[in-house]
PDB file of C-alpha atoms in Angstrom:
ATOM      1  CA  GLY A   1      43.889-127.927  33.928  1.00 68.00           C
ATOM      2  CA  LYS A   2      46.921-127.481  31.864  1.00 76.00           C
ATOM      3  CA  VAL A   3      44.603-126.310  28.529  1.00 79.00           C
ATOM      4  CA  GLU A   4      42.659-124.010  31.009  1.00 82.00           C
ATOM      5  CA  HIS A   5      46.515-123.303  32.062  1.00 81.00           C
ATOM      6  CA  ALA A   6      47.750-122.767  28.314  1.00 84.00           C
ATOM      7  CA  GLN A   7      44.637-120.564  27.417  1.00 85.00           C
ATOM      8  CA  ALA A   8      45.010-118.689  30.383  1.00 86.00           C
ATOM      9  CA  VAL A   9      48.908-118.001  29.029  1.00 86.00           C
ATOM     10  CA  ASN A  10      47.473-117.123  25.356  1.00 88.00           C
ATOM     11  CA  GLU A  11      44.902-114.168  26.177  1.00 88.00           C
ATOM     12  CA  LEU A  12      47.950-112.695  28.598  1.00 88.00           C
ATOM     13  CA  ASN A  13      50.161-113.029  25.593  1.00 89.00           C
ATOM     14  CA  GLN A  14      47.890-112.022  23.357  1.00 90.00           C
ATOM     15  CA  LYS A  15      47.234-109.004  25.453  1.00 90.00           C
ATOM     16  CA  LEU A  16      50.746-107.899  25.737  1.00 91.00           C
ATOM     17  CA  ALA A  17      51.089-107.518  22.429  1.00 90.00           C
ATOM     18  CA  ALA A  18      48.259-106.023  21.984  1.00 91.00           C
ATOM     19  CA  ARG A  19      49.042-103.342  24.934  1.00 91.00           C
ATOM     20  CA  THR A  20      53.056-103.992  23.684  1.00 92.00           C
ATOM     21  CA  LYS A  21      51.509-102.932  20.191  1.00 91.00           C
ATOM     22  CA  ARG A  22      49.825 -99.768  21.579  1.00 91.00           C
ATOM     23  CA  ILE A  23      52.312 -98.632  23.696  1.00 92.00           C
ATOM     24  CA  GLN A  24      54.756 -98.548  19.975  1.00 92.00           C
ATOM     25  CA  GLU A  25      51.654 -96.622  18.359  1.00 92.00           C
ATOM     26  CA  MET A  26      51.834 -94.441  20.885  1.00 92.00           C
ATOM     27  CA  GLU A  27      54.701 -93.730  20.888  1.00 92.00           C
ATOM     28  CA  GLN A  28      55.335 -93.323  17.495  1.00 91.00           C
ATOM     29  CA  ALA A  29      52.791 -91.249  18.007  1.00 92.00           C
ATOM     30  CA  LEU A  30      54.945 -88.946  19.886  1.00 92.00           C
ATOM     31  CA  GLU A  31      57.773 -88.850  18.437  1.00 91.00           C
ATOM     32  CA  THR A  32      55.882 -87.803  15.261  1.00 91.00           C
ATOM     33  CA  ALA A  33      53.993 -85.081  17.479  1.00 91.00           C
ATOM     34  CA  SER A  34      56.890 -84.180  19.132  1.00 90.00           C
ATOM     35  CA  GLY A  35      58.298 -83.128  15.126  1.00 90.00           C
ATOM     36  CA  ALA A  36      56.141 -81.390  13.932  1.00 91.00           C
ATOM     37  CA  LYS A  37      56.295 -79.380  17.285  1.00 91.00           C
ATOM     38  CA  ALA A  38      59.575 -78.959  16.605  1.00 92.00           C
ATOM     39  CA  ARG A  39      58.528 -78.341  13.349  1.00 91.00           C
ATOM     40  CA  ALA A  40      56.936 -75.791  13.583  1.00 92.00           C
ATOM     41  CA  GLU A  41      58.405 -74.617  16.847  1.00 92.00           C
ATOM     42  CA  ARG A  42      61.077 -73.926  14.065  1.00 91.00           C
ATOM     43  CA  GLU A  43      59.961 -72.015  11.105  1.00 92.00           C
ATOM     44  CA  ALA A  44      57.795 -69.701  13.595  1.00 92.00           C
ATOM     45  CA  ALA A  45      60.894 -68.985  14.962  1.00 92.00           C
ATOM     46  CA  ALA A  46      62.148 -67.878  11.057  1.00 92.00           C
ATOM     47  CA  ARG A  47      58.903 -66.407  10.478  1.00 92.00           C
ATOM     48  CA  VAL A  48      59.767 -64.840  13.756  1.00 92.00           C
ATOM     49  CA  ALA A  49      63.149 -63.312  12.653  1.00 93.00           C
ATOM     50  CA  GLN A  50      61.798 -62.298   9.488  1.00 92.00           C
ATOM     51  CA  ILE A  51      59.611 -60.417  10.326  1.00 93.00           C
ATOM     52  CA  GLU A  52      61.616 -59.159  12.678  1.00 93.00           C
ATOM     53  CA  GLY A  53      64.880 -58.412  10.190  1.00 92.00           C
ATOM     54  CA  LYS A  54      61.484 -56.666   8.017  1.00 93.00           C
ATOM     55  CA  ALA A  55      60.902 -54.904  11.129  1.00 94.00           C
ATOM     56  CA  ASN A  56      64.666 -53.712  11.284  1.00 94.00           C
ATOM     57  CA  GLN A  57      64.517 -52.744   7.571  1.00 94.00           C
ATOM     58  CA  VAL A  58      61.447 -50.896   7.612  1.00 94.00           C
ATOM     59  CA  LEU A  59      62.936 -48.750  10.889  1.00 94.00           C
ATOM     60  CA  GLN A  60      65.881 -48.194   9.454  1.00 94.00           C
ATOM     61  CA  ARG A  61      64.731 -46.646   5.990  1.00 94.00           C
ATOM     62  CA  LEU A  62      61.666 -44.369   8.647  1.00 94.00           C
ATOM     63  CA  GLN A  63      64.934 -43.284   9.882  1.00 94.00           C
ATOM     64  CA  LEU A  64      66.530 -42.695   6.714  1.00 95.00           C
ATOM     65  CA  GLU A  65      64.087 -40.633   5.785  1.00 94.00           C
ATOM     66  CA  LEU A  66      63.508 -38.908   8.572  1.00 94.00           C
ATOM     67  CA  ARG A  67      67.004 -38.071   8.738  1.00 94.00           C
ATOM     68  CA  GLU A  68      67.030 -37.252   4.929  1.00 94.00           C
ATOM     69  CA  ARG A  69      63.582 -35.146   5.912  1.00 93.00           C
ATOM     70  CA  LYS A  70      65.617 -32.824   8.077  1.00 94.00           C
ATOM     71  CA  GLU A  71      67.922 -32.260   6.182  1.00 94.00           C
ATOM     72  CA  LEU A  72      65.953 -30.582   3.675  1.00 94.00           C
ATOM     73  CA  GLU A  73      63.590 -28.772   6.075  1.00 94.00           C
ATOM     74  CA  ALA A  74      67.228 -26.993   7.379  1.00 94.00           C
ATOM     75  CA  ARG A  75      68.585 -26.925   4.029  1.00 93.00           C
ATOM     76  CA  HIS A  76      65.201 -25.934   3.193  1.00 92.00           C
ATOM     77  CA  ALA A  77      64.983 -22.613   5.998  1.00 93.00           C
ATOM     78  CA  LYS A  78      68.880 -22.009   4.926  1.00 93.00           C
ATOM     79  CA  GLN A  79      67.344 -21.097   1.263  1.00 93.00           C
ATOM     80  CA  LEU A  80      64.214 -18.997   2.314  1.00 93.00           C
ATOM     81  CA  GLU A  81      66.718 -17.364   4.817  1.00 93.00           C
ATOM     82  CA  ASP A  82      69.306 -16.127   2.506  1.00 94.00           C
ATOM     83  CA  LEU A  83      67.027 -15.746  -0.384  1.00 92.00           C
ATOM     84  CA  GLY A  84      65.248 -12.724   2.140  1.00 92.00           C
ATOM     85  CA  ALA A  85      68.294 -11.382   3.097  1.00 93.00           C
ATOM     86  CA  LYS A  86      69.527 -11.171  -0.421  1.00 93.00           C
ATOM     87  CA  GLN A  87      66.420  -9.672  -1.046  1.00 93.00           C
ATOM     88  CA  LYS A  88      66.003  -7.239   2.184  1.00 93.00           C
ATOM     89  CA  ALA A  89      69.975  -6.763   1.209  1.00 94.00           C
ATOM     90  CA  GLU A  90      69.075  -5.943  -2.834  1.00 94.00           C
ATOM     91  CA  LEU A  91      66.091  -2.890  -1.332  1.00 94.00           C
ATOM     92  CA  GLU A  92      68.066  -1.969   0.815  1.00 94.00           C
ATOM     93  CA  ARG A  93      70.703  -0.897  -2.143  1.00 94.00           C
ATOM     94  CA  LYS A  94      67.297   0.157  -4.236  1.00 94.00           C
ATOM     95  CA  GLU A  95      66.303   2.457  -1.645  1.00 94.00           C
ATOM     96  CA  GLN A  96      70.256   3.741  -1.340  1.00 94.00           C
ATOM     97  CA  GLN A  97      70.357   3.805  -4.778  1.00 94.00           C
ATOM     98  CA  ARG A  98      67.179   5.868  -5.575  1.00 93.00           C
ATOM     99  CA  LEU A  99      67.871   7.965  -2.309  1.00 94.00           C
ATOM    100  CA  ALA A 100      71.068   9.348  -3.936  1.00 94.00           C
ATOM    101  CA  GLU A 101      69.579   9.900  -7.615  1.00 93.00           C
ATOM    102  CA  VAL A 102      67.061  11.561  -5.549  1.00 93.00           C
ATOM    103  CA  ALA A 103      68.496  13.074  -4.095  1.00 93.00           C
ATOM    104  CA  LYS A 104      71.154  14.814  -7.137  1.00 92.00           C
ATOM    105  CA  LEU A 105      67.696  15.386  -8.320  1.00 92.00           C
ATOM    106  CA  GLN A 106      67.425  18.150  -5.955  1.00 93.00           C
ATOM    107  CA  ALA A 107      70.770  19.196  -6.237  1.00 92.00           C
ATOM    108  CA  ALA A 108      70.387  19.614 -10.108  1.00 92.00           C
ATOM    109  CA  VAL A 109      67.300  21.207  -9.362  1.00 92.00           C
ATOM    110  CA  GLN A 110      68.072  23.423  -6.048  1.00 92.00           C
ATOM    111  CA  GLU A 111      71.768  24.276  -9.076  1.00 92.00           C
ATOM    112  CA  LYS A 112      69.008  24.697 -12.133  1.00 91.00           C
ATOM    113  CA  ALA A 113      66.781  26.937 -10.047  1.00 91.00           C
ATOM    114  CA  LYS A 114      69.686  29.138  -8.759  1.00 91.00           C
ATOM    115  CA  VAL A 115      71.028  29.397 -12.520  1.00 91.00           C
ATOM    116  CA  LEU A 116      67.276  31.216 -13.442  1.00 91.00           C
ATOM    117  CA  LYS A 117      67.106  33.431 -10.544  1.00 91.00           C
ATOM    118  CA  VAL A 118      70.380  34.440 -11.595  1.00 91.00           C
ATOM    119  CA  ALA A 119      69.606  34.754 -15.546  1.00 90.00           C
ATOM    120  CA  GLU A 120      65.894  36.950 -13.706  1.00 90.00           C
ATOM    121  CA  LEU A 121      67.831  39.200 -11.742  1.00 91.00           C
ATOM    122  CA  GLU A 122      70.433  40.388 -14.707  1.00 88.00           C
ATOM    123  CA  LEU A 123      67.002  40.740 -17.319  1.00 89.00           C
ATOM    124  CA  ALA A 124      65.106  42.306 -15.056  1.00 88.00           C
ATOM    125  CA  ARG A 125      68.627  44.968 -13.614  1.00 88.00           C
ATOM    126  CA  TYR A 126      68.799  45.310 -17.120  1.00 85.00           C
ATOM    127  CA  LYS A 127      65.569  46.302 -17.559  1.00 85.00           C
ATOM    128  CA  LYS A 128      64.777  48.687 -15.251  1.00 86.00           C
ATOM    129  CA  ALA A 129      68.802  49.779 -16.625  1.00 81.00           C
ATOM    130  CA  GLY A 130      66.245  51.008 -19.595  1.00 67.00           C
ATOM    131  CA  GLN A 131      68.203  51.581 -23.659  1.00 53.00           C
ATOM    132  CA  PRO A 132      71.374  53.444 -24.196  1.00 54.00           C
ATOM    133  CA  THR A 133      71.214  56.894 -25.445  1.00 46.00           C
ATOM    134  CA  ALA A 134      74.354  56.243 -28.020  1.00 44.00           C
ATOM    135  CA  ALA A 135      73.006  55.925 -31.282  1.00 42.00           C
ATOM    136  CA  ARG A 136      76.351  54.061 -31.908  1.00 46.00           C
ATOM    137  CA  PRO A 137      74.775  50.253 -32.416  1.00 46.00           C
ATOM    138  CA  VAL A 138      75.780  47.865 -30.075  1.00 44.00           C
ATOM    139  CA  VAL A 139      76.833  44.301 -31.460  1.00 44.00           C
ATOM    140  CA  ALA A 140      76.871  41.451 -28.377  1.00 44.00           C
ATOM    141  CA  ARG A 141      79.264  38.866 -28.828  1.00 47.00           C
ATOM    142  CA  PRO A 142      76.397  36.212 -29.720  1.00 45.00           C
ATOM    143  CA  VAL A 143      75.651  33.429 -27.848  1.00 44.00           C
ATOM    144  CA  ALA A 144      76.082  29.888 -28.828  1.00 45.00           C
ATOM    145  CA  GLY A 145      72.833  28.652 -28.900  1.00 44.00           C
ATOM    146  CA  ASN A 146      71.308  32.080 -27.849  1.00 46.00           C
ATOM    147  CA  PRO A 147      71.565  34.424 -30.719  1.00 45.00           C
ATOM    148  CA  VAL A 148      71.028  38.283 -30.421  1.00 43.00           C
ATOM    149  CA  ALA A 149      69.088  39.805 -32.698  1.00 42.00           C
ATOM    150  CA  ARG A 150      71.541  43.536 -34.022  1.00 44.00           C
ATOM    151  CA  PRO A 151      70.355  46.763 -33.611  1.00 44.00           C
ATOM    152  CA  VAL A 152      67.554  48.685 -35.881  1.00 43.00           C
ATOM    153  CA  CYS A 153      68.147  52.228 -36.680  1.00 44.00           C
ATOM    154  CA  ARG A 154      64.326  53.539 -37.351  1.00 47.00           C
ATOM    155  CA  PRO A 155      64.020  56.805 -39.869  1.00 46.00           C
ATOM    156  CA  ALA A 156      63.207  59.323 -38.470  1.00 46.00           C
ATOM    157  CA  ALA A 157      60.077  61.019 -39.713  1.00 46.00           C
ATOM    158  CA  PRO A 158      58.945  63.421 -42.034  1.00 47.00           C
ATOM    159  CA  ALA A 159      59.340  66.547 -42.062  1.00 47.00           C
ATOM    160  CA  ALA A 160      55.192  68.186 -41.519  1.00 47.00           C
ATOM    161  CA  PRO A 161      54.857  70.733 -44.976  1.00 48.00           C
ATOM    162  CA  PRO A 162      54.065  73.751 -42.955  1.00 47.00           C
ATOM    163  CA  ALA A 163      50.275  75.530 -42.528  1.00 44.00           C
ATOM    164  CA  SER A 164      48.800  77.522 -44.451  1.00 45.00           C
ATOM    165  CA  GLY A 165      49.508  80.805 -43.080  1.00 44.00           C
ATOM    166  CA  ALA A 166      53.184  80.720 -42.091  1.00 43.00           C
ATOM    167  CA  PRO A 167      55.077  83.810 -45.067  1.00 44.00           C
ATOM    168  CA  ALA A 168      56.243  82.081 -47.905  1.00 45.00           C
ATOM    169  CA  GLY A 169      59.613  83.576 -47.243  1.00 45.00           C
ATOM    170  CA  ALA A 170      60.454  82.024 -43.830  1.00 45.00           C
ATOM    171  CA  PRO A 171      62.442  79.363 -43.740  1.00 48.00           C
ATOM    172  CA  PRO A 172      61.813  76.530 -42.473  1.00 48.00           C
ATOM    173  CA  ARG A 173      62.750  75.916 -38.442  1.00 51.00           C
ATOM    174  CA  PRO A 174      65.556  73.723 -38.324  1.00 47.00           C
ATOM    175  CA  HIS A 175      64.593  70.029 -37.457  1.00 47.00           C
ATOM    176  CA  PRO A 176      66.717  68.577 -34.476  1.00 46.00           C
ATOM    177  CA  GLU A 177      68.403  65.517 -35.777  1.00 46.00           C
ATOM    178  CA  PRO A 178      66.462  62.607 -35.343  1.00 45.00           C
ATOM    179  CA  GLU A 179      68.559  60.385 -32.780  1.00 45.00           C
ATOM    180  CA  ALA A 180      68.783  56.164 -33.749  1.00 42.00           C
ATOM    181  CA  THR A 181      66.519  54.311 -31.542  1.00 44.00           C
ATOM    182  CA  LEU A 182      68.337  50.581 -30.460  1.00 42.00           C
ATOM    183  CA  VAL A 183      66.567  48.165 -30.981  1.00 43.00           C
ATOM    184  CA  MET A 184      67.222  44.970 -28.891  1.00 45.00           C
ATOM    185  CA  THR A 185      65.961  42.474 -29.174  1.00 45.00           C
ATOM    186  CA  ILE A 186      67.120  40.506 -24.932  1.00 45.00           C
ATOM    187  CA  PRO A 187      66.863  35.940 -25.810  1.00 45.00           C
ATOM    188  CA  GLN A 188      64.159  34.599 -24.074  1.00 47.00           C
ATOM    189  CA  ASN A 189      65.425  30.743 -23.699  1.00 45.00           C
ATOM    190  CA  ILE A 190      67.786  31.467 -21.779  1.00 45.00           C
ATOM    191  CA  GLN A 191      68.643  27.622 -20.647  1.00 47.00           C
ATOM    192  CA  PRO A 192      70.308  27.660 -17.234  1.00 46.00           C
ATOM    193  CA  PRO A 193      74.089  25.711 -17.711  1.00 45.00           C
ATOM    194  CA  LYS A 194      74.642  22.034 -17.318  1.00 48.00           C
ATOM    195  CA  LYS A 195      77.476  20.754 -14.327  1.00 45.00           C
ATOM    196  CA  GLY A 196      80.950  21.749 -15.815  1.00 45.00           C
ATOM    197  CA  SER A 197      79.865  24.630 -17.875  1.00 45.00           C
ATOM    198  CA  GLY A 198      80.407  27.903 -15.250  1.00 52.00           C
ATOM    199  CA  ASP A 199      81.833  29.247 -18.814  1.00 58.00           C
ATOM    200  CA  GLU A 200      79.647  29.737 -20.821  1.00 58.00           C
ATOM    201  CA  TRP A 201      76.979  31.030 -17.853  1.00 59.00           C
ATOM    202  CA  ASP A 202      80.575  33.811 -17.552  1.00 64.00           C
ATOM    203  CA  GLN A 203      79.719  34.808 -20.894  1.00 66.00           C
ATOM    204  CA  VAL A 204      76.173  34.922 -20.818  1.00 59.00           C
ATOM    205  CA  ILE A 205      76.860  37.883 -17.508  1.00 62.00           C
ATOM    206  CA  GLU A 206      79.736  39.185 -19.805  1.00 67.00           C
ATOM    207  CA  ASN A 207      77.311  39.750 -22.398  1.00 63.00           C
ATOM    208  CA  LEU A 208      74.394  41.056 -20.379  1.00 59.00           C
ATOM    209  CA  ASP A 209      76.950  43.391 -18.614  1.00 61.00           C
ATOM    210  CA  LYS A 210      77.586  44.945 -22.218  1.00 61.00           C
ATOM    211  CA  LEU A 211      74.395  44.570 -23.066  1.00 55.00           C
ATOM    212  CA  GLU A 212      74.035  47.177 -19.447  1.00 49.00           C
ATOM    213  CA  SER A 213      77.103  49.553 -21.074  1.00 51.00           C
TER     214      SER A 213
END
């Protein structure tokens, strides 16, 4: 019975050693798995943190770019507004300048029209007055740029020969003295006086009055 008991005890000891070894292996495997899990969790946490950091950087960059874009758009809109205001002011200034020039030209045209009208009236009045009857030539003072021709006295026509039927001894009838014909040339290129040349125009009127008298 002792041999059988020793064999049973030996078998039990072997089984116990095997179970103990198996338990140790399982504990070692569990420890290894726990370490791997912890390492994986740490790596995952680090990776998540890295991803979150990159995401935050991208978000900050996007926010910065969005803010810069808004500022650029606002500055561009302000520049366009300023440019439009400047162009509008420049157009208004040019329009006012053009209107002023047009008004100035219209005033100059009206002034010249008045001057030409006065000249036409004076010339018409002179022509209606007729030629002077005096034989004495009248020399008008020439106006600068408008020379007046000197009067020309035309000689009288020669006396006609006596008719054949008239008596030879009859004295010829006295012929009246030839009247001097005064030919005056009126300047046709009287230019209207410029602004500020009232003295020249007064001189033209004075010359016309002298010619009439």
